[in-house]
mmCIF file of C-alpha atoms in Angstrom:
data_model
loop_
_atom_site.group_PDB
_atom_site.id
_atom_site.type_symbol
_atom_site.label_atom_id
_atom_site.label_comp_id
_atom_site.label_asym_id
_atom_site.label_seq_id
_atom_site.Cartn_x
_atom_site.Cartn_y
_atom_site.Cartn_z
ATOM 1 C CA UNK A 1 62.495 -30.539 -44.603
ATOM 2 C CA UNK A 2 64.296 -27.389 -43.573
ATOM 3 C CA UNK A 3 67.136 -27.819 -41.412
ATOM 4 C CA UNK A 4 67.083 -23.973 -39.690
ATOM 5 C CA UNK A 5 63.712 -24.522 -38.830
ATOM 6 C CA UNK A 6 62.789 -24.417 -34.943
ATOM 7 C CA UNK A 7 61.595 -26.861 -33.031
ATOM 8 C CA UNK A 8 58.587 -25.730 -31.633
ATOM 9 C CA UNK A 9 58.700 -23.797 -27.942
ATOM 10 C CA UNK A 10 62.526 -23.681 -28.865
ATOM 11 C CA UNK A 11 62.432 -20.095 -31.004
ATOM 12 C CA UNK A 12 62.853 -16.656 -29.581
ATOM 13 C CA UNK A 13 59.463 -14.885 -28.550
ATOM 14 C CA UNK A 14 57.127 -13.557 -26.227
ATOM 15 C CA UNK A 15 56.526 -15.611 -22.900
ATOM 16 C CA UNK A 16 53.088 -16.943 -22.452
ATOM 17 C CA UNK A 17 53.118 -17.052 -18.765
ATOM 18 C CA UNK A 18 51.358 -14.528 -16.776
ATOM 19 C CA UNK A 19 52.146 -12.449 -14.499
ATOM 20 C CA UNK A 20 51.222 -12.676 -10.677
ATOM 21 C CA UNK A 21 49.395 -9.298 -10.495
ATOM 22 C CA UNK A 22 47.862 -8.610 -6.738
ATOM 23 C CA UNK A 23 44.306 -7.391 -7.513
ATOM 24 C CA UNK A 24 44.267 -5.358 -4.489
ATOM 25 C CA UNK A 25 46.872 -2.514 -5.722
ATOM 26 C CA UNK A 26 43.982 -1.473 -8.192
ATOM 27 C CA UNK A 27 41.390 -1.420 -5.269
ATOM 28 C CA UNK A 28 40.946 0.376 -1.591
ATOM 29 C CA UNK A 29 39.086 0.280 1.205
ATOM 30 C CA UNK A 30 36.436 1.796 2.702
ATOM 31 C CA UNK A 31 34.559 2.364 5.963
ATOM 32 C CA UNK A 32 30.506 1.445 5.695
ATOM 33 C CA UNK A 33 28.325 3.520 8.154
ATOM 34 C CA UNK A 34 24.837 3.141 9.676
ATOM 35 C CA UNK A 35 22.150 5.425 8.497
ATOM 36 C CA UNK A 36 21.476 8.031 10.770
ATOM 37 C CA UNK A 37 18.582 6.629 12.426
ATOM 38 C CA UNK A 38 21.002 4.250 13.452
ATOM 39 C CA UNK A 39 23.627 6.761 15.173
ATOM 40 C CA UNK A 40 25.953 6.571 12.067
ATOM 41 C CA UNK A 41 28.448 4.282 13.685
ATOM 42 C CA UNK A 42 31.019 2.359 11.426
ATOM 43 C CA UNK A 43 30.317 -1.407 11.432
ATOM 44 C CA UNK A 44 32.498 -2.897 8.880
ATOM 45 C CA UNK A 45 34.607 -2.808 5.844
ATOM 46 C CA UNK A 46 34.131 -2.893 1.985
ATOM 47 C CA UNK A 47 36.097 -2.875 -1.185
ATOM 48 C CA UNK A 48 36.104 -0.479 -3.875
ATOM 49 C CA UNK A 49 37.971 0.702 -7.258
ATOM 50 C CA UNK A 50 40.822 3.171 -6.620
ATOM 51 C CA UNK A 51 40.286 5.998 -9.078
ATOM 52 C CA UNK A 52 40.680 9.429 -9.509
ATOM 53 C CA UNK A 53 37.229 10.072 -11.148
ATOM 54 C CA UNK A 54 34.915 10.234 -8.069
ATOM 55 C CA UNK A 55 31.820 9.227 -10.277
ATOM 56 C CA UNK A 56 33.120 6.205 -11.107
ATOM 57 C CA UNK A 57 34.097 5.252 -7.240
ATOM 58 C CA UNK A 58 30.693 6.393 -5.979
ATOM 59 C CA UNK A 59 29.325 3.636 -9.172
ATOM 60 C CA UNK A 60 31.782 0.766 -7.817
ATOM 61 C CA UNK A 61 30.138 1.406 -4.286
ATOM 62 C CA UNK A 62 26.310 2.136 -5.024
ATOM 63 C CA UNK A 63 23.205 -0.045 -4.444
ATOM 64 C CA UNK A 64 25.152 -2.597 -2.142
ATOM 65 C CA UNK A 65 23.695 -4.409 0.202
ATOM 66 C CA UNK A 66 25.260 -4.671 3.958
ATOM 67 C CA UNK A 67 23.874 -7.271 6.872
ATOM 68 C CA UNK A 68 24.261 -6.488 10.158
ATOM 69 C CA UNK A 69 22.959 -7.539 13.374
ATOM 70 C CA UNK A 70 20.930 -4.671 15.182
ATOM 71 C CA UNK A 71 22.842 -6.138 18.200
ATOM 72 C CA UNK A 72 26.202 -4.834 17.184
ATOM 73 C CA UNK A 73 24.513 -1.525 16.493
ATOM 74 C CA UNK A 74 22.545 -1.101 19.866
ATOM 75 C CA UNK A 75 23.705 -2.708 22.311
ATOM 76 C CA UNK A 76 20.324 -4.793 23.595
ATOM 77 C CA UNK A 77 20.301 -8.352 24.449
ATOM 78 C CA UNK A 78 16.764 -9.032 23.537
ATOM 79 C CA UNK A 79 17.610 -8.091 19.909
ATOM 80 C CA UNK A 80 19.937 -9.906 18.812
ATOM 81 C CA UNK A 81 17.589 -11.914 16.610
ATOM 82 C CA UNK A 82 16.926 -8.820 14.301
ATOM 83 C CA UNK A 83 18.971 -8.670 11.446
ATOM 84 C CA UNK A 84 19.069 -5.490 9.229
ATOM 85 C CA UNK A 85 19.792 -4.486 5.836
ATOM 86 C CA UNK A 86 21.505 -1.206 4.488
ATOM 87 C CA UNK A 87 21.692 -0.136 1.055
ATOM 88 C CA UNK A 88 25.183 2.349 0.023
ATOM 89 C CA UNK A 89 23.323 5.376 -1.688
ATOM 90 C CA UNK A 90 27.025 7.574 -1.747
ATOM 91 C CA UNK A 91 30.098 8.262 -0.099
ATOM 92 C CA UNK A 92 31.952 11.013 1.660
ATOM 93 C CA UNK A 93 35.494 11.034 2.570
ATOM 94 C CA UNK A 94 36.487 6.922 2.465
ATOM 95 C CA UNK A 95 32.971 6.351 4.116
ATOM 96 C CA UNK A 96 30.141 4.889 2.494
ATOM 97 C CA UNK A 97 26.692 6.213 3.608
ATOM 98 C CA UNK A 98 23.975 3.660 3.856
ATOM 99 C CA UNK A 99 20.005 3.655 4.431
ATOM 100 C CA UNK A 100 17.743 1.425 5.751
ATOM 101 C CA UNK A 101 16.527 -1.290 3.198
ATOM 102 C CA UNK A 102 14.687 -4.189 5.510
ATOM 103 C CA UNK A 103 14.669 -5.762 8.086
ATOM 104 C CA UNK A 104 14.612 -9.483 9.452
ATOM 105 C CA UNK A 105 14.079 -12.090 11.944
ATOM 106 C CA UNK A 106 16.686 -15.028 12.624
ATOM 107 C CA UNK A 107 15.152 -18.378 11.671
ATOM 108 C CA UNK A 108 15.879 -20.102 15.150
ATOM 109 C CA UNK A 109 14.100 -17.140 16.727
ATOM 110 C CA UNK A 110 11.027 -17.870 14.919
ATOM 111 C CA UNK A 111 10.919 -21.726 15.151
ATOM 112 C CA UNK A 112 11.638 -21.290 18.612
ATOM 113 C CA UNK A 113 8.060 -19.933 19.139
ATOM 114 C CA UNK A 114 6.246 -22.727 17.095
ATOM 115 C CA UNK A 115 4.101 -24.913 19.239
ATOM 116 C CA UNK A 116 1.470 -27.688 19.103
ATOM 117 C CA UNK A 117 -1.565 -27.090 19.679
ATOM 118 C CA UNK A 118 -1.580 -23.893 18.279
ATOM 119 C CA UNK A 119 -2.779 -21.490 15.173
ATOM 120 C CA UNK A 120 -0.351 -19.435 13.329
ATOM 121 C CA UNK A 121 -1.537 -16.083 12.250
ATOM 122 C CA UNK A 122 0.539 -14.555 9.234
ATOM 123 C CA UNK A 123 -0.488 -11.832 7.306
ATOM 124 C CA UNK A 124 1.355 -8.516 5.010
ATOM 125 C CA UNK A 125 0.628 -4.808 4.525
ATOM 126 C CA UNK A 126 1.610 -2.296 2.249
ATOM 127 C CA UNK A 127 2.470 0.765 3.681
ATOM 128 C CA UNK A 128 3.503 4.104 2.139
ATOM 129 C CA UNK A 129 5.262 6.835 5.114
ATOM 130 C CA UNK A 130 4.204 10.795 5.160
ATOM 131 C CA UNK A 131 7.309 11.136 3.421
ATOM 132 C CA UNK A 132 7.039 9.036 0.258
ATOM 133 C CA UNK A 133 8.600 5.279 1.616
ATOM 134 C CA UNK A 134 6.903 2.514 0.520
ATOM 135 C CA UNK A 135 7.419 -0.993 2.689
ATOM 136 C CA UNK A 136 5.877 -4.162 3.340
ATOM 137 C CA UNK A 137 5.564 -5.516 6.394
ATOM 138 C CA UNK A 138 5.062 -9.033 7.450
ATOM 139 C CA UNK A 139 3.453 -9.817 10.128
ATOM 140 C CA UNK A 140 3.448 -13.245 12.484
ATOM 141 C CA UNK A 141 1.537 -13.957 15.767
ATOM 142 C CA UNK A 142 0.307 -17.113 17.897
ATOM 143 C CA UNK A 143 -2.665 -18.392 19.551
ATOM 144 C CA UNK A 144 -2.661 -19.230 23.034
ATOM 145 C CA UNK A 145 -4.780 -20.660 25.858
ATOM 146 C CA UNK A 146 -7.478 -18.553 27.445
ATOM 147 C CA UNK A 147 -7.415 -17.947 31.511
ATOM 148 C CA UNK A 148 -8.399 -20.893 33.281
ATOM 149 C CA UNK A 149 -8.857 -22.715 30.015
ATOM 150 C CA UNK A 150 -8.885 -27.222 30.776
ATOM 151 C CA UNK A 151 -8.662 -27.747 27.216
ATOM 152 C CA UNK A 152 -5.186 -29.056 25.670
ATOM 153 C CA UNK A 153 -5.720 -26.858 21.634
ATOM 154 C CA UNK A 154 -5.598 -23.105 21.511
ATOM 155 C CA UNK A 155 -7.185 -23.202 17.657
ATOM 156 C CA UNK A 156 -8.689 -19.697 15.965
ATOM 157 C CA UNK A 157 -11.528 -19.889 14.072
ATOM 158 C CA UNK A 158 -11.425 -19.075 10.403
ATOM 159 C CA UNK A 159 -13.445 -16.012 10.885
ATOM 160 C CA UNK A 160 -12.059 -14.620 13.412
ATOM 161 C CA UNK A 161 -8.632 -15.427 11.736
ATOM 162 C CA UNK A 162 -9.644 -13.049 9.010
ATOM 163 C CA UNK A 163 -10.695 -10.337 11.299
ATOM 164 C CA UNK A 164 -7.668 -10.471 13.656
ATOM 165 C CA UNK A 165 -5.970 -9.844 10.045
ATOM 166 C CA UNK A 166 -7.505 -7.414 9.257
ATOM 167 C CA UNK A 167 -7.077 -5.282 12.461
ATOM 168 C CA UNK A 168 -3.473 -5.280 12.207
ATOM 169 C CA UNK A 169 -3.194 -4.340 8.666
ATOM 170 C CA UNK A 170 -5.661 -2.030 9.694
ATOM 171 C CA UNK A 171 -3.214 -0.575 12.813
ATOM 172 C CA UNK A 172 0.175 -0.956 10.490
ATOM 173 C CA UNK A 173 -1.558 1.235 7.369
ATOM 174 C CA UNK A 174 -2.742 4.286 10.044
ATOM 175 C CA UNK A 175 0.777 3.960 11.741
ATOM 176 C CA UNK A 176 2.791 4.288 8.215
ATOM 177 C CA UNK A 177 0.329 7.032 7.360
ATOM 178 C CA UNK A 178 1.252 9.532 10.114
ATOM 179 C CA UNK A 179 4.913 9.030 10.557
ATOM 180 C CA UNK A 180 7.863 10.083 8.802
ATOM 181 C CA UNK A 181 10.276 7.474 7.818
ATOM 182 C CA UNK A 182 12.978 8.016 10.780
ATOM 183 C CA UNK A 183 9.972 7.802 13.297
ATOM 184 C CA UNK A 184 8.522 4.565 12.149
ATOM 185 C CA UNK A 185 12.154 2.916 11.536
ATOM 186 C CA UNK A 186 12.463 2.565 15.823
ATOM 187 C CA UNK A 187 8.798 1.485 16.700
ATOM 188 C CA UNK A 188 9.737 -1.217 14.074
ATOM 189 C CA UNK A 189 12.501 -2.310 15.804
ATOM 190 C CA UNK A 190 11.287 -2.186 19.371
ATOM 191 C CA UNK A 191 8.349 -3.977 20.740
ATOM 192 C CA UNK A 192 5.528 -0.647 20.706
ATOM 193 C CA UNK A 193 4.129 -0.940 17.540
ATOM 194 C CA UNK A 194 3.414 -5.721 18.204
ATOM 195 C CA UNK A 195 2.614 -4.552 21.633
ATOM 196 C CA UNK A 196 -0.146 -2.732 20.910
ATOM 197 C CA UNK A 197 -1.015 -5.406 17.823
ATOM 198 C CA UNK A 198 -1.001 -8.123 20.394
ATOM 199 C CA UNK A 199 -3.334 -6.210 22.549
ATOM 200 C CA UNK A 200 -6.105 -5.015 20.034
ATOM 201 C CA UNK A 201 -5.754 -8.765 18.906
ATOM 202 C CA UNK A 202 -6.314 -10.535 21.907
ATOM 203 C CA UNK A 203 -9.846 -8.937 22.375
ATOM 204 C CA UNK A 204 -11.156 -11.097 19.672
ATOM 205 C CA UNK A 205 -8.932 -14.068 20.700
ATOM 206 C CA UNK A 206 -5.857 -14.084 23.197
ATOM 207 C CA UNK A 207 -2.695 -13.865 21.841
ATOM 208 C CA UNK A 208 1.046 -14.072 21.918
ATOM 209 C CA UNK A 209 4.717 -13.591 20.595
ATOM 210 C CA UNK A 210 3.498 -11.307 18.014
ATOM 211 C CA UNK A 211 6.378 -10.406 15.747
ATOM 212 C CA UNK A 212 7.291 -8.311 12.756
ATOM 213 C CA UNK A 213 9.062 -11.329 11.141
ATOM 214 C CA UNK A 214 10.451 -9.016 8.019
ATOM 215 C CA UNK A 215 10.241 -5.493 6.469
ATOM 216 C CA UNK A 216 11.195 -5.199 2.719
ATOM 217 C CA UNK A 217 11.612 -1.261 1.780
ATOM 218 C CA UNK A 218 9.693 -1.445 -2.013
ATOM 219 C CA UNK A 219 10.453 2.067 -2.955
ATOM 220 C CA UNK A 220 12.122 5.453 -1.683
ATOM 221 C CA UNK A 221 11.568 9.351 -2.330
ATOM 222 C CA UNK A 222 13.519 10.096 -5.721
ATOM 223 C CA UNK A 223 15.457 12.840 -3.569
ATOM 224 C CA UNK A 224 16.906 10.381 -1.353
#
């Protein structure tokens, strides 16, 4: 046995304990802006890497995702069940630039419209804009009770299920085919482009609360 030995966490050496380092010194913040279909207004916050290579702040920041509400973007009551998504593409100047990436309805919105007595019509198109965007659009409506009708069930027949589906993807392909991204983003949002769903619909059977329940954005131009 040696008798100079140390006893063990006795002898001289390096701490182990680590230092309290705030992550935040190494990191800054930056302002996230609407696309400009949107009016480019700032809606929030987000965190990125502090560094002098611009590259490598633009990578920290790319390809995220941002939900908003289109409510606290335009200022409508009746839309405050829309939720959108941007996508960061690049930044200028502490502000991140976003484009439009999809688009959703709020789940109590659309169980608030589900009835008895009633057929569900869902269906999803494919569209590709003038200027290269590829979405996919889904697509909800509901049956409902002809003028002066006794009977308590509004159902659809099978057929004409299939051929109310296929007049809207029908009216959703020609409508992608002739506008530019920017002019199809605000008949999305507002009620033109279900409106006049809804009313080629209801000539086969009457309808109601037809509702672009989500938009998914597949694919962009390579020069966006």
């Amino acid at each position: 046995m040696t008798i100079d030995k140390n006893k063990k966490g006795q002898g001289v050496g390096k701490s182990n304990k680590k230092k309290n380092v705030d992550f935040l010194l190494k990191k800054e913040w930056f302002e996230v802006n609407s696309p400009k279909e949107f009016g480019e207004k700032s809606f929030g916050l987000t965190l990125g890497n502090k560094s002098v290579n611009v590259s490598k702040t633009i990578e920290s920041l790319k390809n995220r995702n941002y939900k908003v509400n289109l409510n606290d973007i335009k200022s409508a009551e009746d839309s405050s069940h829309k939720k959108l998504t941007f996508k960061c593409y690049d930044y200028d100047e502490k502000n991140c630039l976003t484009g439009f990436c999809g688009l959703d309805t709020s789940r109590d919105k659309f169980f608030s419209m589900v009835r008895k007595w009633q057929t569900i019509i869902e269906t999803n198109s494919d569209i590709r804009t003038k200027d290269g965007y590829f979405l996919r659009i889904f697509l909800v409506a509901f049956s409902r009770k002809r003028r002066n009708q006794t009977k308590k069930t509004s159902y659809i027949k099978a057929s004409h299920i299939r051929t109310i589906r296929r007049k809207m993807n029908e009216i959703l392909i020609k409508e992608g085919a002739v506008c530019l991204m920017k002019d199809l983003i605000p008949k999305l949002i507002s009620e033109k482009l279900v409106d006049e769903i809804g009313f080629y619909g209801s000539k086969i059977y009457p309808l109601q609360n037809v509702i672009i329940k989500k938009v998914k954005v597949l694919d962009r131009p390579s020069n966006f």
